[in-house]
PDB file of C-alpha atoms in Angstrom:
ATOM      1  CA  UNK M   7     148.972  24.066   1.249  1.00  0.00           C
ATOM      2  CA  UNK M   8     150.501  20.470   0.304  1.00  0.00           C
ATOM      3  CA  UNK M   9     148.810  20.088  -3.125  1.00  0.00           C
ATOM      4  CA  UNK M  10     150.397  23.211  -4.398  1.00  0.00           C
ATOM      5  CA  UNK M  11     154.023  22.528  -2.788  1.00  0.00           C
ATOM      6  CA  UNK M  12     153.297  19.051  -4.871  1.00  0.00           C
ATOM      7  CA  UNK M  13     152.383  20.746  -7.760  1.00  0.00           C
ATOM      8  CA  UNK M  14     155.215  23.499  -7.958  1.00  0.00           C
ATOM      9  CA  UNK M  15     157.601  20.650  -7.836  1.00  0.00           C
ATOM     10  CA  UNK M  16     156.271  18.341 -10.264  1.00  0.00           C
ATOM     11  CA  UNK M  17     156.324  21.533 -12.401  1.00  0.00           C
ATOM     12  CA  UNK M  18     159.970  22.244 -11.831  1.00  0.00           C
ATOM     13  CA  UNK M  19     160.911  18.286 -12.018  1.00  0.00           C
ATOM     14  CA  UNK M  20     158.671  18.703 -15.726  1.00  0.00           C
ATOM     15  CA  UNK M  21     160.400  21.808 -16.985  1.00  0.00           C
ATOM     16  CA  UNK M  22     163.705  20.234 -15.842  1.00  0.00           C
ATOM     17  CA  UNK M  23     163.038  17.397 -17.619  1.00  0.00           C
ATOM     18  CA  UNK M  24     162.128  19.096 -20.994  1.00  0.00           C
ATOM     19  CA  UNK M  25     165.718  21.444 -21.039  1.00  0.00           C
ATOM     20  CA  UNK M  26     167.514  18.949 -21.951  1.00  0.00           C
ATOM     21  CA  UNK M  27     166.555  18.851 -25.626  1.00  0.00           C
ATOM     22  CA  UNK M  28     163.701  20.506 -26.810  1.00  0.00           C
ATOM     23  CA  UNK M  29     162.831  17.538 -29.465  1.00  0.00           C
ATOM     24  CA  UNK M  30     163.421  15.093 -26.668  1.00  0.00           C
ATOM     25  CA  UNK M  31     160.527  12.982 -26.049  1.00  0.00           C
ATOM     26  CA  UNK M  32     159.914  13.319 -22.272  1.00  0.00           C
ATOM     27  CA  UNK M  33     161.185  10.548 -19.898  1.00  0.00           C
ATOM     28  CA  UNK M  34     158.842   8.198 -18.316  1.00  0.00           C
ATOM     29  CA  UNK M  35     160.169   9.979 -14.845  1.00  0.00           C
ATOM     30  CA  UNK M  36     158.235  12.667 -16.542  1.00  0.00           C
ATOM     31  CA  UNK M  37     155.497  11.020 -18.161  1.00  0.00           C
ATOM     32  CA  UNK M  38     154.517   9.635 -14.421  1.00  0.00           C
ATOM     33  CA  UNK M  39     154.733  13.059 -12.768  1.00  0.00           C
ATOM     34  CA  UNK M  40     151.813  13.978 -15.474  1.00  0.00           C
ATOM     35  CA  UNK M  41     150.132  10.966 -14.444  1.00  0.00           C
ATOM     36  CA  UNK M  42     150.135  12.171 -10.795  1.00  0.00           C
ATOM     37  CA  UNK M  43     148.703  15.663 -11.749  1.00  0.00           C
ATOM     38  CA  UNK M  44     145.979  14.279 -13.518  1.00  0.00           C
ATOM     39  CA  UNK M  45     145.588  12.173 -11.025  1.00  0.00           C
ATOM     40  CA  UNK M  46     145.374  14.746  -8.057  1.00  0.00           C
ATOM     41  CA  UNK M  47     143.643  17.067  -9.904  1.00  0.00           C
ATOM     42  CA  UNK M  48     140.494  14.257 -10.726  1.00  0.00           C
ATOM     43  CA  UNK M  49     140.936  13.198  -6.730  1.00  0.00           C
ATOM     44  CA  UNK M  50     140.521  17.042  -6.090  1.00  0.00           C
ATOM     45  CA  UNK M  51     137.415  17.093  -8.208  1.00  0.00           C
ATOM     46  CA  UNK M  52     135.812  13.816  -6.786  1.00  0.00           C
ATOM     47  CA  UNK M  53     133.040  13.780  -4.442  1.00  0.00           C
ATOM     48  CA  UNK M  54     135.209  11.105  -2.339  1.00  0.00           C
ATOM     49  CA  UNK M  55     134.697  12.019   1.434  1.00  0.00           C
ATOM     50  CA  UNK M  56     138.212  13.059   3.015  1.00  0.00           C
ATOM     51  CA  UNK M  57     139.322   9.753   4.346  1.00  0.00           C
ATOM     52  CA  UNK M  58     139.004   7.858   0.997  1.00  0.00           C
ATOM     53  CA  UNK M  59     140.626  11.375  -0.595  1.00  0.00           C
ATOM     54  CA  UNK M  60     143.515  10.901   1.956  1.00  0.00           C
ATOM     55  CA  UNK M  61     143.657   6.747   1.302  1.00  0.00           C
ATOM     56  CA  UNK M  62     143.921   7.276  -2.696  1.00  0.00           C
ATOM     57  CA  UNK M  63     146.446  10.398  -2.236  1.00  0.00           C
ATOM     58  CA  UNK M  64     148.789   8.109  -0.262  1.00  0.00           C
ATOM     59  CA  UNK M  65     148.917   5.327  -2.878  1.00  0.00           C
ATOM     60  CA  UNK M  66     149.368   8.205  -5.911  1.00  0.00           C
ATOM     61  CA  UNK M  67     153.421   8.053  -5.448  1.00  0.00           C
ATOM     62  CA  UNK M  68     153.619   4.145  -5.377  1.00  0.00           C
ATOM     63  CA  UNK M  69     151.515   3.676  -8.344  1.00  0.00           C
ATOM     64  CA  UNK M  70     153.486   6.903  -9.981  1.00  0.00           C
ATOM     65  CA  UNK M  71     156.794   4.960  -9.486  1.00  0.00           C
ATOM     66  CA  UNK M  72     155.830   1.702 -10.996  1.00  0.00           C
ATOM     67  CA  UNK M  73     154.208   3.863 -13.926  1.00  0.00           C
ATOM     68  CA  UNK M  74     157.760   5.324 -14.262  1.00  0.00           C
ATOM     69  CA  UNK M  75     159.019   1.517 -13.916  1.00  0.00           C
ATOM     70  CA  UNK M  76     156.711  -0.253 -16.547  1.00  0.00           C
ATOM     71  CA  UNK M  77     157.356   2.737 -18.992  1.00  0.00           C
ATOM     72  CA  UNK M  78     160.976   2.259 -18.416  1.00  0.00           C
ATOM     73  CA  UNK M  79     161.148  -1.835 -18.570  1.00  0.00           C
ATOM     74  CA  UNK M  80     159.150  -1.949 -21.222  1.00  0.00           C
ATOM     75  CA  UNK M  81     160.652   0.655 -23.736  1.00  0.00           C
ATOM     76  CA  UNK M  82     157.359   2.686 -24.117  1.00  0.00           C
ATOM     77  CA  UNK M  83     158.103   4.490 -27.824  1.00  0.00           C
ATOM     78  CA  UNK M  84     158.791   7.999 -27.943  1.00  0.00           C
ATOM     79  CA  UNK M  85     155.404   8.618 -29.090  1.00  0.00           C
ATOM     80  CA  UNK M  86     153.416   6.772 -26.622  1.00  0.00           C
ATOM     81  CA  UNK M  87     155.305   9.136 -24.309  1.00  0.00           C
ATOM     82  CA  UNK M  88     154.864  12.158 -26.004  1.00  0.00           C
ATOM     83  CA  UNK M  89     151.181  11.472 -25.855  1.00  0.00           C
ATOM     84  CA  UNK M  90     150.819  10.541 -21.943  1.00  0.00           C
ATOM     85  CA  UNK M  91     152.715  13.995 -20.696  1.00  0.00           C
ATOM     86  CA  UNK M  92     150.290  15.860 -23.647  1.00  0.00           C
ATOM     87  CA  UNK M  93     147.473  14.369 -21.537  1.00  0.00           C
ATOM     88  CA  UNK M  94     145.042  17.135 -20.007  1.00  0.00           C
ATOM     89  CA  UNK M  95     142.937  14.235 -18.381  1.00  0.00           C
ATOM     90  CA  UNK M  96     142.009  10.476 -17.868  1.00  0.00           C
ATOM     91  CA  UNK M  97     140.443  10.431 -21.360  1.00  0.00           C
ATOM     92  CA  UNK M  98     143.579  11.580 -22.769  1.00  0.00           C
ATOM     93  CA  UNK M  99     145.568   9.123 -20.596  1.00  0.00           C
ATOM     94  CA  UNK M 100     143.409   6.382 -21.921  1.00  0.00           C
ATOM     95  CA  UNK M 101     143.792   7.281 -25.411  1.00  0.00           C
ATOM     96  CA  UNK M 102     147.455   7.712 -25.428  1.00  0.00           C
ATOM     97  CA  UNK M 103     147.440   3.746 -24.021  1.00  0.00           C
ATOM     98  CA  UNK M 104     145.729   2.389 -26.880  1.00  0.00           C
ATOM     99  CA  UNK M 105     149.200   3.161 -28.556  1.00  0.00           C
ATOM    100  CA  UNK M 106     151.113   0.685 -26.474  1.00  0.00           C
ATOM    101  CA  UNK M 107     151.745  -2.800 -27.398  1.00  0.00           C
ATOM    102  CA  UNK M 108     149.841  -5.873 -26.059  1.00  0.00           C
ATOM    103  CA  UNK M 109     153.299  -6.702 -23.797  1.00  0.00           C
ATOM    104  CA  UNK M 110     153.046  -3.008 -22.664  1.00  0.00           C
ATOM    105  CA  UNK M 111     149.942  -2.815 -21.676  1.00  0.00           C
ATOM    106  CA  UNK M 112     150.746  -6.203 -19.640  1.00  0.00           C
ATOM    107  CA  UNK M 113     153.761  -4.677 -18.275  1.00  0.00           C
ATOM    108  CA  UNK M 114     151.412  -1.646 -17.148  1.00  0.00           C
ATOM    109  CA  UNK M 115     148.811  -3.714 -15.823  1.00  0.00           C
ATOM    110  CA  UNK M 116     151.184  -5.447 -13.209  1.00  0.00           C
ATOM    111  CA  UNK M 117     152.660  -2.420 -11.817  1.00  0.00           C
ATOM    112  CA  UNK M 118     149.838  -0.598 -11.593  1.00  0.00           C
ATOM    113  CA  UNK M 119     148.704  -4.327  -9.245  1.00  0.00           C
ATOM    114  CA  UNK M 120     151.836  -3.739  -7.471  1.00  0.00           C
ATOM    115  CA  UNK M 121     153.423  -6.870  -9.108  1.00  0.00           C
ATOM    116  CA  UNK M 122     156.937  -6.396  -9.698  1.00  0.00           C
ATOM    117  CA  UNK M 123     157.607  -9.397 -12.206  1.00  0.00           C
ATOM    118  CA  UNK M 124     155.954 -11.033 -14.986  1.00  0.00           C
ATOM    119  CA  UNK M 125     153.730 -14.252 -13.551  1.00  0.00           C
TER     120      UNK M 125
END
């Protein structure tokens, strides 16, 4: 099945990420790979019919990459991205965003439009 192939990987790309130094916070690559689990895993769990499932599931890796991109651009703190790949669920997602600064939070609100710059 797809989800799993998806899942195995973004479990290797995680656990690659992490061997690098144990203390390390994890890299926003990382921190947006949790974001897509969490995100596949509520999708899974939705009573969306199967063409909206199949709609949302083929916008997860753009909106993934400019996660990765706002967290990058932005200098999210070590903390903040601690917190995000800690994350179990949107709650916890939510909660780890309050920690971000006002220009963050700006930064994440364009990408996850689709804008690329600041306007």
């Amino acid at each position: 099945d797809g989800r799993q192939i998806i899942r195995a990987g973004l479990a290797l790309g995680l656990a690659l990420g992490c061997r690098r130094d144990l203390d390390a916070a994890p890299s926003c690559g990382a921190v947006a790979a949790k974001f897509l689990l969490i995100a596949q895993n509520n999708l899974d769990a939705s009573k969306a019919d199967e063409a909206t499932r199949r709609g949302v599931r083929a916008q997860l890796p753009a909106i993934r990459d400019s996660l990765a991109t706002a967290c990058s651009e932005s200098t999210w703190s070590d903390s903040v991205r601690r917190c995000l790949h800690a994350a179990n669920d949107h709650v916890g997602l939510e909660t780890c965003q309050q920690q971000l600064t006002e220009v963050q939070r700006r930064a994440l609100d364009r990408a996850a439009r689709g804008e690329t710059e600041s306007r």
